[in-house]
mmCIF file of C-alpha atoms and ligand atoms in Angstrom:
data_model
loop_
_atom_site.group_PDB
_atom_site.id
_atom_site.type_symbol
_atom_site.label_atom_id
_atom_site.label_comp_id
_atom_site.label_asym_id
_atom_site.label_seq_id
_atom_site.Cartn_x
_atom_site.Cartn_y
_atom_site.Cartn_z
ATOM 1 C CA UNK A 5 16.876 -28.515 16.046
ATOM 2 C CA UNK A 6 18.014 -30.468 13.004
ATOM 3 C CA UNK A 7 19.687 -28.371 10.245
ATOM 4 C CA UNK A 8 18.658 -28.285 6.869
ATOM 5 C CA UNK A 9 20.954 -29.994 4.083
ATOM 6 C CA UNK A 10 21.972 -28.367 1.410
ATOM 7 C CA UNK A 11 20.263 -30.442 -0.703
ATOM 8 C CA UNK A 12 16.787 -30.514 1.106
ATOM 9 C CA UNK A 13 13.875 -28.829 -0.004
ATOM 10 C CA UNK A 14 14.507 -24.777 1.260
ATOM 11 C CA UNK A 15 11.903 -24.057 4.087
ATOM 12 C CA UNK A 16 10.495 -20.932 2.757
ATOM 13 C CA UNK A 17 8.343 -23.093 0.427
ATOM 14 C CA UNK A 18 9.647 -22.143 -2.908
ATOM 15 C CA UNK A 19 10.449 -25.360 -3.884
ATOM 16 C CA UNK A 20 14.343 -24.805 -4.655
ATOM 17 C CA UNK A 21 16.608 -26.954 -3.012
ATOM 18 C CA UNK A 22 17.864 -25.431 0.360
ATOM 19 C CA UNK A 23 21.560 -24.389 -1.364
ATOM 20 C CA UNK A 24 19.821 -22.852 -3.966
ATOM 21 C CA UNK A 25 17.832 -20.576 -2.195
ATOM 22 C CA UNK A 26 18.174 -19.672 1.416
ATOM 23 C CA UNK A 27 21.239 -20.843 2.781
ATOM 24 C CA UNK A 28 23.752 -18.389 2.408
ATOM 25 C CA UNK A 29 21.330 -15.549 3.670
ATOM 26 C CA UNK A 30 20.350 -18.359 6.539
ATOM 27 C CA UNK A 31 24.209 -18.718 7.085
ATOM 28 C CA UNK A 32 24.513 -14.651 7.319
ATOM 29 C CA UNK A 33 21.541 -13.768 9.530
ATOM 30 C CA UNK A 34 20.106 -12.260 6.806
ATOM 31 C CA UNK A 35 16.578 -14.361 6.591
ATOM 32 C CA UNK A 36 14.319 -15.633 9.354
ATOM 33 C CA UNK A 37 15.524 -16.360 12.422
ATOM 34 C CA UNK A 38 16.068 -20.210 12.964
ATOM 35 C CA UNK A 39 12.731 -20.892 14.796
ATOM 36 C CA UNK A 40 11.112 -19.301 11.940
ATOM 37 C CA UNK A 41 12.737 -21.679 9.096
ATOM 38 C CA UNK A 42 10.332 -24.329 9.835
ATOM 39 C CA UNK A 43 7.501 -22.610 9.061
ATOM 40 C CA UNK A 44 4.790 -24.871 7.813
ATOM 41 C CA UNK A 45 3.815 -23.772 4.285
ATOM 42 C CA UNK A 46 1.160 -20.710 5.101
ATOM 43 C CA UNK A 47 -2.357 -20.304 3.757
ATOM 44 C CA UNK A 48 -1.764 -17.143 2.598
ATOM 45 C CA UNK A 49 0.503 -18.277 0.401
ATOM 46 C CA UNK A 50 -0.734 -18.644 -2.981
ATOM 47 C CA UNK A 51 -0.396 -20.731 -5.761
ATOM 48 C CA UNK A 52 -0.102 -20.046 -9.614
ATOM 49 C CA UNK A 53 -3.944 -19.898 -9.836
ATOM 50 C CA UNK A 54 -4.361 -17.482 -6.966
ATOM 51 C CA UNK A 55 -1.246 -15.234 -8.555
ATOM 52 C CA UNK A 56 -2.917 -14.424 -11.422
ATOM 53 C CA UNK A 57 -6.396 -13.796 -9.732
ATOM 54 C CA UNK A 58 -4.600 -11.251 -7.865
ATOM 55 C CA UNK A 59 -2.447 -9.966 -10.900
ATOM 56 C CA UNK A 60 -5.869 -9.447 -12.566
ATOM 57 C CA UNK A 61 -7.118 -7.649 -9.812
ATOM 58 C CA UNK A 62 -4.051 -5.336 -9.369
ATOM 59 C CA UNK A 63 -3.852 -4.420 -12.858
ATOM 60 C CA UNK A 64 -7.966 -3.870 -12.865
ATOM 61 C CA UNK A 65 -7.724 -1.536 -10.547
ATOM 62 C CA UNK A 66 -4.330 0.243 -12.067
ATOM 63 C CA UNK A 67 -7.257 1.005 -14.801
ATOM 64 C CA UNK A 68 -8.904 2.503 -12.828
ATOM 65 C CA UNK A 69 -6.310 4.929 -10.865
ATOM 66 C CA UNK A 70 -5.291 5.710 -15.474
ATOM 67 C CA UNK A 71 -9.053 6.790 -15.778
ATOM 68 C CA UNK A 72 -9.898 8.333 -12.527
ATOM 69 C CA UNK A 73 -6.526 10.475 -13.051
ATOM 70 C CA UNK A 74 -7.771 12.569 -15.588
ATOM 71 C CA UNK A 75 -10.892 14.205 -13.338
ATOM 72 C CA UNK A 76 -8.426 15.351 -11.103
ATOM 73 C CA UNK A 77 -8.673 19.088 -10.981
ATOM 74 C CA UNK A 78 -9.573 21.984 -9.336
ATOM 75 C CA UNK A 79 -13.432 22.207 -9.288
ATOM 76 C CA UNK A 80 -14.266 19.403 -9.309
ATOM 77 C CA UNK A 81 -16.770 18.133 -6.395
ATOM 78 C CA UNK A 82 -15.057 14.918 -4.728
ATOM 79 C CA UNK A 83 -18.064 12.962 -4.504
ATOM 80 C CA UNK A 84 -18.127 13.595 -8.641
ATOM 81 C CA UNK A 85 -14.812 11.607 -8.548
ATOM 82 C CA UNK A 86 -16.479 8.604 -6.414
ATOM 83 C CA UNK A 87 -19.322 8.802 -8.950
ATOM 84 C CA UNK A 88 -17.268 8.124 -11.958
ATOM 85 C CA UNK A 89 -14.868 5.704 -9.796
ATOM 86 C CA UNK A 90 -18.401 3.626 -8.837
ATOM 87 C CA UNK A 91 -19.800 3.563 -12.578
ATOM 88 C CA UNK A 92 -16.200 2.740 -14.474
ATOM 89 C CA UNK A 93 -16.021 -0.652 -11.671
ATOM 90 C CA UNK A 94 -19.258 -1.728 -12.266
ATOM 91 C CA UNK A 95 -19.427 -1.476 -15.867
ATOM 92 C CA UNK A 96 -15.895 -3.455 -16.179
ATOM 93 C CA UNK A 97 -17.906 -6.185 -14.313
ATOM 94 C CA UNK A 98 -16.450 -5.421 -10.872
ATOM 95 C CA UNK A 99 -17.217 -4.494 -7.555
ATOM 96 C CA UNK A 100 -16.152 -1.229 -5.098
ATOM 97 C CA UNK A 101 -14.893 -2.903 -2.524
ATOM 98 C CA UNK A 102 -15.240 -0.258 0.078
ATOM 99 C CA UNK A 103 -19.084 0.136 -0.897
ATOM 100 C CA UNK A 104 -20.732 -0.996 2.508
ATOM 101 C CA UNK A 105 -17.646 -2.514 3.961
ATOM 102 C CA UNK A 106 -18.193 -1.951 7.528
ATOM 103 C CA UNK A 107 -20.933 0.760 6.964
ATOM 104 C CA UNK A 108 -18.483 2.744 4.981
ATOM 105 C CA UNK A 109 -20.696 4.552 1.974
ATOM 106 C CA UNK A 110 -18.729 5.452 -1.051
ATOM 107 C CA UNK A 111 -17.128 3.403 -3.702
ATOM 108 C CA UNK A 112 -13.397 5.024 -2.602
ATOM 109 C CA UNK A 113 -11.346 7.091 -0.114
ATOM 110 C CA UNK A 114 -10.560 10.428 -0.931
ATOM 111 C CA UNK A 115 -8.637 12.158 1.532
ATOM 112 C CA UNK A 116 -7.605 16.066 1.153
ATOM 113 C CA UNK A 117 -4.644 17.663 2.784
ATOM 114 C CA UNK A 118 -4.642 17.404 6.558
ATOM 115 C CA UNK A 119 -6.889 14.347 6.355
ATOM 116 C CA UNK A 120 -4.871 11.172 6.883
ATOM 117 C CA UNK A 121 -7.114 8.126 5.028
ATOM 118 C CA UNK A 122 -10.525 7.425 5.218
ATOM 119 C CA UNK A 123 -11.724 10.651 3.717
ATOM 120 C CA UNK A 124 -15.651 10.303 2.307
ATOM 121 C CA UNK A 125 -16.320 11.887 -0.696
ATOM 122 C CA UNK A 126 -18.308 14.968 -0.550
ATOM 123 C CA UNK A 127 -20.082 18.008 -1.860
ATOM 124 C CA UNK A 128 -17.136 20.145 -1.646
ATOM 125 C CA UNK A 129 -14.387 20.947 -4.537
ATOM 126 C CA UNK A 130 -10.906 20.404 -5.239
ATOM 127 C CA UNK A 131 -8.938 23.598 -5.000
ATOM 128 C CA UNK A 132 -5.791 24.819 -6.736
ATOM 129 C CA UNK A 133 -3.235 23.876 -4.022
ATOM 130 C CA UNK A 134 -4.778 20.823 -2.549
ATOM 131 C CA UNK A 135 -2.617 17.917 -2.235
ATOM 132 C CA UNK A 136 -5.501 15.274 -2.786
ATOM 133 C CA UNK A 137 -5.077 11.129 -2.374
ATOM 134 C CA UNK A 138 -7.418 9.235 -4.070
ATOM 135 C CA UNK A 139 -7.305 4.907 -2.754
ATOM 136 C CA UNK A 140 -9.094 2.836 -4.699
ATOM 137 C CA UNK A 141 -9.799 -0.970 -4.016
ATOM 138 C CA UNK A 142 -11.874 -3.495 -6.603
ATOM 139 C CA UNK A 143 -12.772 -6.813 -5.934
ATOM 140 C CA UNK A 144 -11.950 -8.655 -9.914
ATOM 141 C CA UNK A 145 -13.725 -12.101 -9.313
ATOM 142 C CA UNK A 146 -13.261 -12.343 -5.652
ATOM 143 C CA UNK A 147 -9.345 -11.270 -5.700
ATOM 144 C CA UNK A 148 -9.183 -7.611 -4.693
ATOM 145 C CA UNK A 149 -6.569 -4.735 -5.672
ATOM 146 C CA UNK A 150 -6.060 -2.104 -3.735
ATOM 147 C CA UNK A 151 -4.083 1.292 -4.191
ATOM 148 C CA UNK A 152 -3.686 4.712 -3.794
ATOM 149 C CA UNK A 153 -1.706 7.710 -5.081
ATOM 150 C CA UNK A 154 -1.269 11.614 -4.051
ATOM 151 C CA UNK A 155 -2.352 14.037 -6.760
ATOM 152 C CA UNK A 156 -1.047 17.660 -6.748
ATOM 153 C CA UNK A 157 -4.115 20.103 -7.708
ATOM 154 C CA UNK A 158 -2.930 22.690 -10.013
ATOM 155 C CA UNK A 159 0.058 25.022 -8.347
ATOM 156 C CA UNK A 160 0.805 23.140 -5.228
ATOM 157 C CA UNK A 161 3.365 25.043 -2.718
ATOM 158 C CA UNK A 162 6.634 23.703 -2.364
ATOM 159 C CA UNK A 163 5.816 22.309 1.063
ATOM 160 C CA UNK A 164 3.587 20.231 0.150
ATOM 161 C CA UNK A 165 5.285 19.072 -3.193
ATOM 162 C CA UNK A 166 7.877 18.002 -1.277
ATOM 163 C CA UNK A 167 6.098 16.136 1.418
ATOM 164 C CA UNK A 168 4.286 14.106 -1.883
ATOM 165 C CA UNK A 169 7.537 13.352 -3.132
ATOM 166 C CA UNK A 170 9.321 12.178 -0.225
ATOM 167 C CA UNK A 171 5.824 10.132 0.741
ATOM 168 C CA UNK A 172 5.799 8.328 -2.918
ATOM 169 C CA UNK A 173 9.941 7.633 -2.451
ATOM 170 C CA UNK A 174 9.133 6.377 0.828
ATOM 171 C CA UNK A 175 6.590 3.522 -0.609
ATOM 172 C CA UNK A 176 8.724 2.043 -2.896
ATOM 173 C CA UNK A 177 11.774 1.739 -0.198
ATOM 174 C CA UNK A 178 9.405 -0.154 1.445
ATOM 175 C CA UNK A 179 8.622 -2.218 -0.994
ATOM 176 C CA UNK A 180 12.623 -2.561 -2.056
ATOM 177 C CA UNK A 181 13.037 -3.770 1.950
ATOM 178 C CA UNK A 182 10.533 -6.664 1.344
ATOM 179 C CA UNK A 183 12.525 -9.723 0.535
ATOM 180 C CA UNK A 184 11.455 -13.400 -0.284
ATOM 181 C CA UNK A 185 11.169 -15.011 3.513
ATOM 182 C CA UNK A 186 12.273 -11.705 5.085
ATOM 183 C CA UNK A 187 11.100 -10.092 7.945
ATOM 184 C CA UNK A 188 8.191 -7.675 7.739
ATOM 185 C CA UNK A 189 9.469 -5.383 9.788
ATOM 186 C CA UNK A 190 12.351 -4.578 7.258
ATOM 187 C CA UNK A 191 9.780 -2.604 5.498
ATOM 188 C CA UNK A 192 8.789 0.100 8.278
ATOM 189 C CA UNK A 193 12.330 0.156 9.034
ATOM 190 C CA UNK A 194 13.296 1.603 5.267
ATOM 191 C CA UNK A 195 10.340 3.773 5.248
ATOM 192 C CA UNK A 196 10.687 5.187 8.679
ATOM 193 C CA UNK A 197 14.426 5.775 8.220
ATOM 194 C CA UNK A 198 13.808 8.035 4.884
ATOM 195 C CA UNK A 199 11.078 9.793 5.962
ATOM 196 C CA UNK A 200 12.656 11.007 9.373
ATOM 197 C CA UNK A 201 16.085 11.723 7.935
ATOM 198 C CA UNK A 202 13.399 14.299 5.934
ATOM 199 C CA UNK A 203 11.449 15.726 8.777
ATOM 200 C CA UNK A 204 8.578 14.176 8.746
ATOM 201 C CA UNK A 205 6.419 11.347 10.605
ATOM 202 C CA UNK A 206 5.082 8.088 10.010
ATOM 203 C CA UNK A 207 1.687 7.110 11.091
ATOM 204 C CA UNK A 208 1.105 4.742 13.079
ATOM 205 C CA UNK A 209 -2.561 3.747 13.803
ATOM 206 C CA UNK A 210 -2.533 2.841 9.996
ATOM 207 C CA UNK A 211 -0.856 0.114 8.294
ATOM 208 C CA UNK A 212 -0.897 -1.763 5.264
ATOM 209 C CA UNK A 213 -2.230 -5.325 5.553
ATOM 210 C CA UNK A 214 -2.136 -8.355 3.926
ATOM 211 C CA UNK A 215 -4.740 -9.165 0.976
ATOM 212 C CA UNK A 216 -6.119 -11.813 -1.127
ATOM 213 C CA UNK A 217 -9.881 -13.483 -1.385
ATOM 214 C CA UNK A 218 -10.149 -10.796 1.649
ATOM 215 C CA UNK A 219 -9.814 -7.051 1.811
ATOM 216 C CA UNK A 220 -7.787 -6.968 5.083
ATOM 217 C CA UNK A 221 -6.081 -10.104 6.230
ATOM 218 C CA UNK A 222 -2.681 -10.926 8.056
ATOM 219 C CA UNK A 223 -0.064 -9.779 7.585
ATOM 220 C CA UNK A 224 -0.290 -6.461 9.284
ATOM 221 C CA UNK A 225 2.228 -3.918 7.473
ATOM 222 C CA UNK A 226 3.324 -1.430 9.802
ATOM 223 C CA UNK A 227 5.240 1.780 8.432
ATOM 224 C CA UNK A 228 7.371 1.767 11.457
ATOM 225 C CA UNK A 229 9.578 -0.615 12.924
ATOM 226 C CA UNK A 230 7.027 -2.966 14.736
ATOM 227 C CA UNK A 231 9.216 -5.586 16.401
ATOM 228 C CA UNK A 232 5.995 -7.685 17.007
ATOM 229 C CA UNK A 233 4.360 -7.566 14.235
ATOM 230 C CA UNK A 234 7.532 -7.051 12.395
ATOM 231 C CA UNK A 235 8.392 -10.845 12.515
ATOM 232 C CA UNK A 236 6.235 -12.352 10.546
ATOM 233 C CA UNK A 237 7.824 -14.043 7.384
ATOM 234 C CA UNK A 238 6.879 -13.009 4.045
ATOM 235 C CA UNK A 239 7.158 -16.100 2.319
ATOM 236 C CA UNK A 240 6.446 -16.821 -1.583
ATOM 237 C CA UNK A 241 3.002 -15.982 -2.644
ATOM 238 C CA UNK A 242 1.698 -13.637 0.213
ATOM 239 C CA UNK A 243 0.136 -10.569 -0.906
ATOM 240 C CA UNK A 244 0.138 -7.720 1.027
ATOM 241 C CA UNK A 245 0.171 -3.582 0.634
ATOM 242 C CA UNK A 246 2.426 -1.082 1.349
ATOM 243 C CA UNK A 247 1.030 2.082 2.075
ATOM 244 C CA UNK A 248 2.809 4.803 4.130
ATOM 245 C CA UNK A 249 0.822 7.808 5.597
ATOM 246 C CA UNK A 250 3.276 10.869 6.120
ATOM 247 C CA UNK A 251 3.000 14.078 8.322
ATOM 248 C CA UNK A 252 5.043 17.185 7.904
ATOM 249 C CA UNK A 253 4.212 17.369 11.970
ATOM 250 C CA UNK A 254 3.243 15.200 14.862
ATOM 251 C CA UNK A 255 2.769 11.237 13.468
ATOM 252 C CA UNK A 256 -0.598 11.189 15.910
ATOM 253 C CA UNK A 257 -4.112 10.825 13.983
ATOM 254 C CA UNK A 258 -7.585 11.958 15.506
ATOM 255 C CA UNK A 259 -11.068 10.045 14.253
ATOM 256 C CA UNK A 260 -13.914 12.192 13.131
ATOM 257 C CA UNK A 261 -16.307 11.282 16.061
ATOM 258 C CA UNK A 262 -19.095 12.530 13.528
ATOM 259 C CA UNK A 263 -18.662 10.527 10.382
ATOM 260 C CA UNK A 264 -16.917 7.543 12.267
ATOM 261 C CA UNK A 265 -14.210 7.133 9.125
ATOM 262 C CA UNK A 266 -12.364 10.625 8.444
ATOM 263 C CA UNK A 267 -8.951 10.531 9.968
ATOM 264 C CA UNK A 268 -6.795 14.111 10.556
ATOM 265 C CA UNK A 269 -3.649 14.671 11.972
ATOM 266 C CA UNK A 270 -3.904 15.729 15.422
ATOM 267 C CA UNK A 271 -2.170 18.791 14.881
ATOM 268 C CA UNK A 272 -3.687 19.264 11.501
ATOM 269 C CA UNK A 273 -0.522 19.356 9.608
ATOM 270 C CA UNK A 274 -0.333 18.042 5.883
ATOM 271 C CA UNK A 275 -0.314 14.234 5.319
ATOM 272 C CA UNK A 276 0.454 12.298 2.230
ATOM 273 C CA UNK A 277 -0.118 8.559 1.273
ATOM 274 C CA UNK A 278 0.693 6.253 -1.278
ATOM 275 C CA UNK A 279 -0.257 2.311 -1.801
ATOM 276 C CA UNK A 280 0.702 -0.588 -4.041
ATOM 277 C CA UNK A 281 -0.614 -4.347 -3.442
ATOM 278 C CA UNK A 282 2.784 -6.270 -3.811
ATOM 279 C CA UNK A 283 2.907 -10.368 -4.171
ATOM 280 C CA UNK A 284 6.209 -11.730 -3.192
ATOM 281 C CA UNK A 285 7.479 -14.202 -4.973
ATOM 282 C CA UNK A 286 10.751 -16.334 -5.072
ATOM 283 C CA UNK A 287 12.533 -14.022 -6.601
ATOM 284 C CA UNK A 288 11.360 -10.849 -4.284
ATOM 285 C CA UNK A 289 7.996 -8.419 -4.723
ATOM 286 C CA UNK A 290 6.235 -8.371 -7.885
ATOM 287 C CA UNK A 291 4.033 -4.999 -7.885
ATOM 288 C CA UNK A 292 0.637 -5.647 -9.037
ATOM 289 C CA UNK A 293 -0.934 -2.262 -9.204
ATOM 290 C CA UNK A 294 1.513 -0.613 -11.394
ATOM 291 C CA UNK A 295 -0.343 1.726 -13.630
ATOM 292 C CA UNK A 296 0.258 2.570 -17.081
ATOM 293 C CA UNK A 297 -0.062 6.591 -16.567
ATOM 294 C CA UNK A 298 0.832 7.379 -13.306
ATOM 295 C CA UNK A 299 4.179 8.785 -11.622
ATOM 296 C CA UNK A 300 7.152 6.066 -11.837
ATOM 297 C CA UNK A 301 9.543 5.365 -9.729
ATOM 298 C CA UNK A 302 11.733 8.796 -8.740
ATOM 299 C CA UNK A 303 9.018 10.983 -10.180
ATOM 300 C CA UNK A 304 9.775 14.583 -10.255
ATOM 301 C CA UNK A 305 6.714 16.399 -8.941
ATOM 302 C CA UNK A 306 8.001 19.198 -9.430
ATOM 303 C CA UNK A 307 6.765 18.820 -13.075
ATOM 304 C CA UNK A 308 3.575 19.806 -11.930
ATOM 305 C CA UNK A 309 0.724 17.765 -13.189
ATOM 306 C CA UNK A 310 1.003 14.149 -12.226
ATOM 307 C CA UNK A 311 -0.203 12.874 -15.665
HETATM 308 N N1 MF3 B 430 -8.284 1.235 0.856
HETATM 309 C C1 MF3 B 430 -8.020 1.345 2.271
HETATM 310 C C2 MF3 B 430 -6.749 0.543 2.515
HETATM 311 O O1 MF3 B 430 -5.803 0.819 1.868
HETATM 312 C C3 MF3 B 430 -9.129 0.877 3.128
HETATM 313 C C4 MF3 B 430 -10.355 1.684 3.018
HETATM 314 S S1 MF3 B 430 -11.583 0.943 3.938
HETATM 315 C C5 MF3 B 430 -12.803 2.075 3.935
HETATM 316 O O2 MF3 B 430 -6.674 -0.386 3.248
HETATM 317 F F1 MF3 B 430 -13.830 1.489 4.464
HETATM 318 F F2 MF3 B 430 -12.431 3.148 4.619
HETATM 319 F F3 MF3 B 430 -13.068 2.436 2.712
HETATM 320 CO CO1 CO B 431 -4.764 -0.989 1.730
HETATM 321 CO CO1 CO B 432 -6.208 1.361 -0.099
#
């Protein structure tokens, strides 16, 4: 195949000359692999317009995660939360988008403990002790954010304070691995690598997913090193989540044959999630569901509440 020159346009689609932006990595084996370089500019890439739909969505639905946080104690009855989750959306003029999407019947996922993702809100209460994640998704004039976080209920044991902690440093090595025109599978590789070094497993009948004008889209996100999936090419302007589901035992996942949605660990050990929607961009991911309340970056839960 013809090379590049250094002064043609780089084939990522950033619009730098090739010099200026992928070369040296090219010239390292650092990027795609040469096949890859030719890529013809995606449709999942998007442009500025398309950015900011999704950076409006994102930081809608941060809102949301700032006032849901708040309701998030012991006593509380679950399908309370999804109440006040549903009402807050639709009276900032936007939509659940898990309301009827594929049958599924509440306006968010809220998944307790051994539960995995998928969890329906219910009749029954928070406890003291519950490790509880709460994903929400809006759709902010037809661009949707989606994201989830782990909240400790009241004294949490230090089992499971450590499994949240590890699960929430997890997510954002993922999202460190994710590099303009890098391979996806850089990202399962991070995550996996920290969270066995700790113990614990990855799931892997759950990924993240890419995400735009459509809930789920390509690119799949595995949490694990996928080698298939793994070499797809993030290039500038593809949005996509990362959101790792972590077991303190066996990484396998059982459906609820009655509900059709509730996942569980097989072995009913504790699992903990958490989500971001990312856009990458030329100069690597830009997180667009960072809230204004929530736990940064190398949170201490050990400080108890999560507020
Ligand atoms: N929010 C979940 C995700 O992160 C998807 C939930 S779909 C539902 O992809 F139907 F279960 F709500
Ligand atoms: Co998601
Ligand atoms: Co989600």
């Amino acid at each position: 195949m013809n090379e590049l020159g250094r002064n043609d346009l780089c084939w990522c689609g950033s619009g730098k000359k090739y010099k200026k932006c992928h070369m040296r990595a090219d010239e390292a084996g650092k990027s795609a692999p040469p096949q890859q370089r030719r890529l013809a500019p995606s449709p999942l890439q998007l442009d500025e317009e398309g950015r900011e739909g999704m950076r409006r969505a994102g930081k809608f639905n941060a809102q949301v995660m700032d006032f849901i946080r708040d309701h998030v104690r012991a006593g509380i009855r679950t399908d309370a939360l999804d109440q006040l989750v549903h009402d807050y959306t639709l009276e900032h003029g936007a939509i659940p988008a898990t309301l009827g999407y594929n049958g599924y019947p509440k306006s968010c996922c809220i998944s307790r403990n051994e539960i995995v993702c998928h969890g329906i809100p219910n009749d029954a209460e928070l406890r003291d002790g519950d490790i509880v994640n709460i994903d929400l998704t809006s759709i902010v004039d037809g661009w949707y954010g989606d994201q989830s976080e782990t909240f400790l209920v009241g004294a949490v044991d230090e089992k499971a304070r450590a499994l949240v902690e590890a699960t929430f440093e997890s997510m954002w090595l993922g999202i460190d691995a994710a590099k303009p025109a890098g391979r996806v599978v850089e990202i399962g590789r991070a995550i996996s690598k920290f969270a066995h070094e700790k113990g614990y497993s990855v799931v892997r009948d759950y990924q993240g997913h890419g995400i735009g004008r459509v809930f789920h889209q390509e690119p799949g996100i595995p949490h694990f090193p996928d080698y298939e999936l793994g070499q797809f090419v993030l290039l500038p302007g593809i949005c996509f989540t990362v959101e790792p589901m972590i077991n303190v035992g066996d990484y396998r996942t059982e459906l609820d044959r009655k509900d059709g949605w509730t996942v569980y660990t097989k072995d009913r050990s504790l699992s903990a999630q958490f989500e971001h929607t990312v856009l990458m961009t030329e100069d690597g991911p830009e997180i667009l569901t960072l809230t204004e309340r929530g736990p940064r970056r190398g949170h201490d839960f050990r400080g108890g509440a999560d507020a």
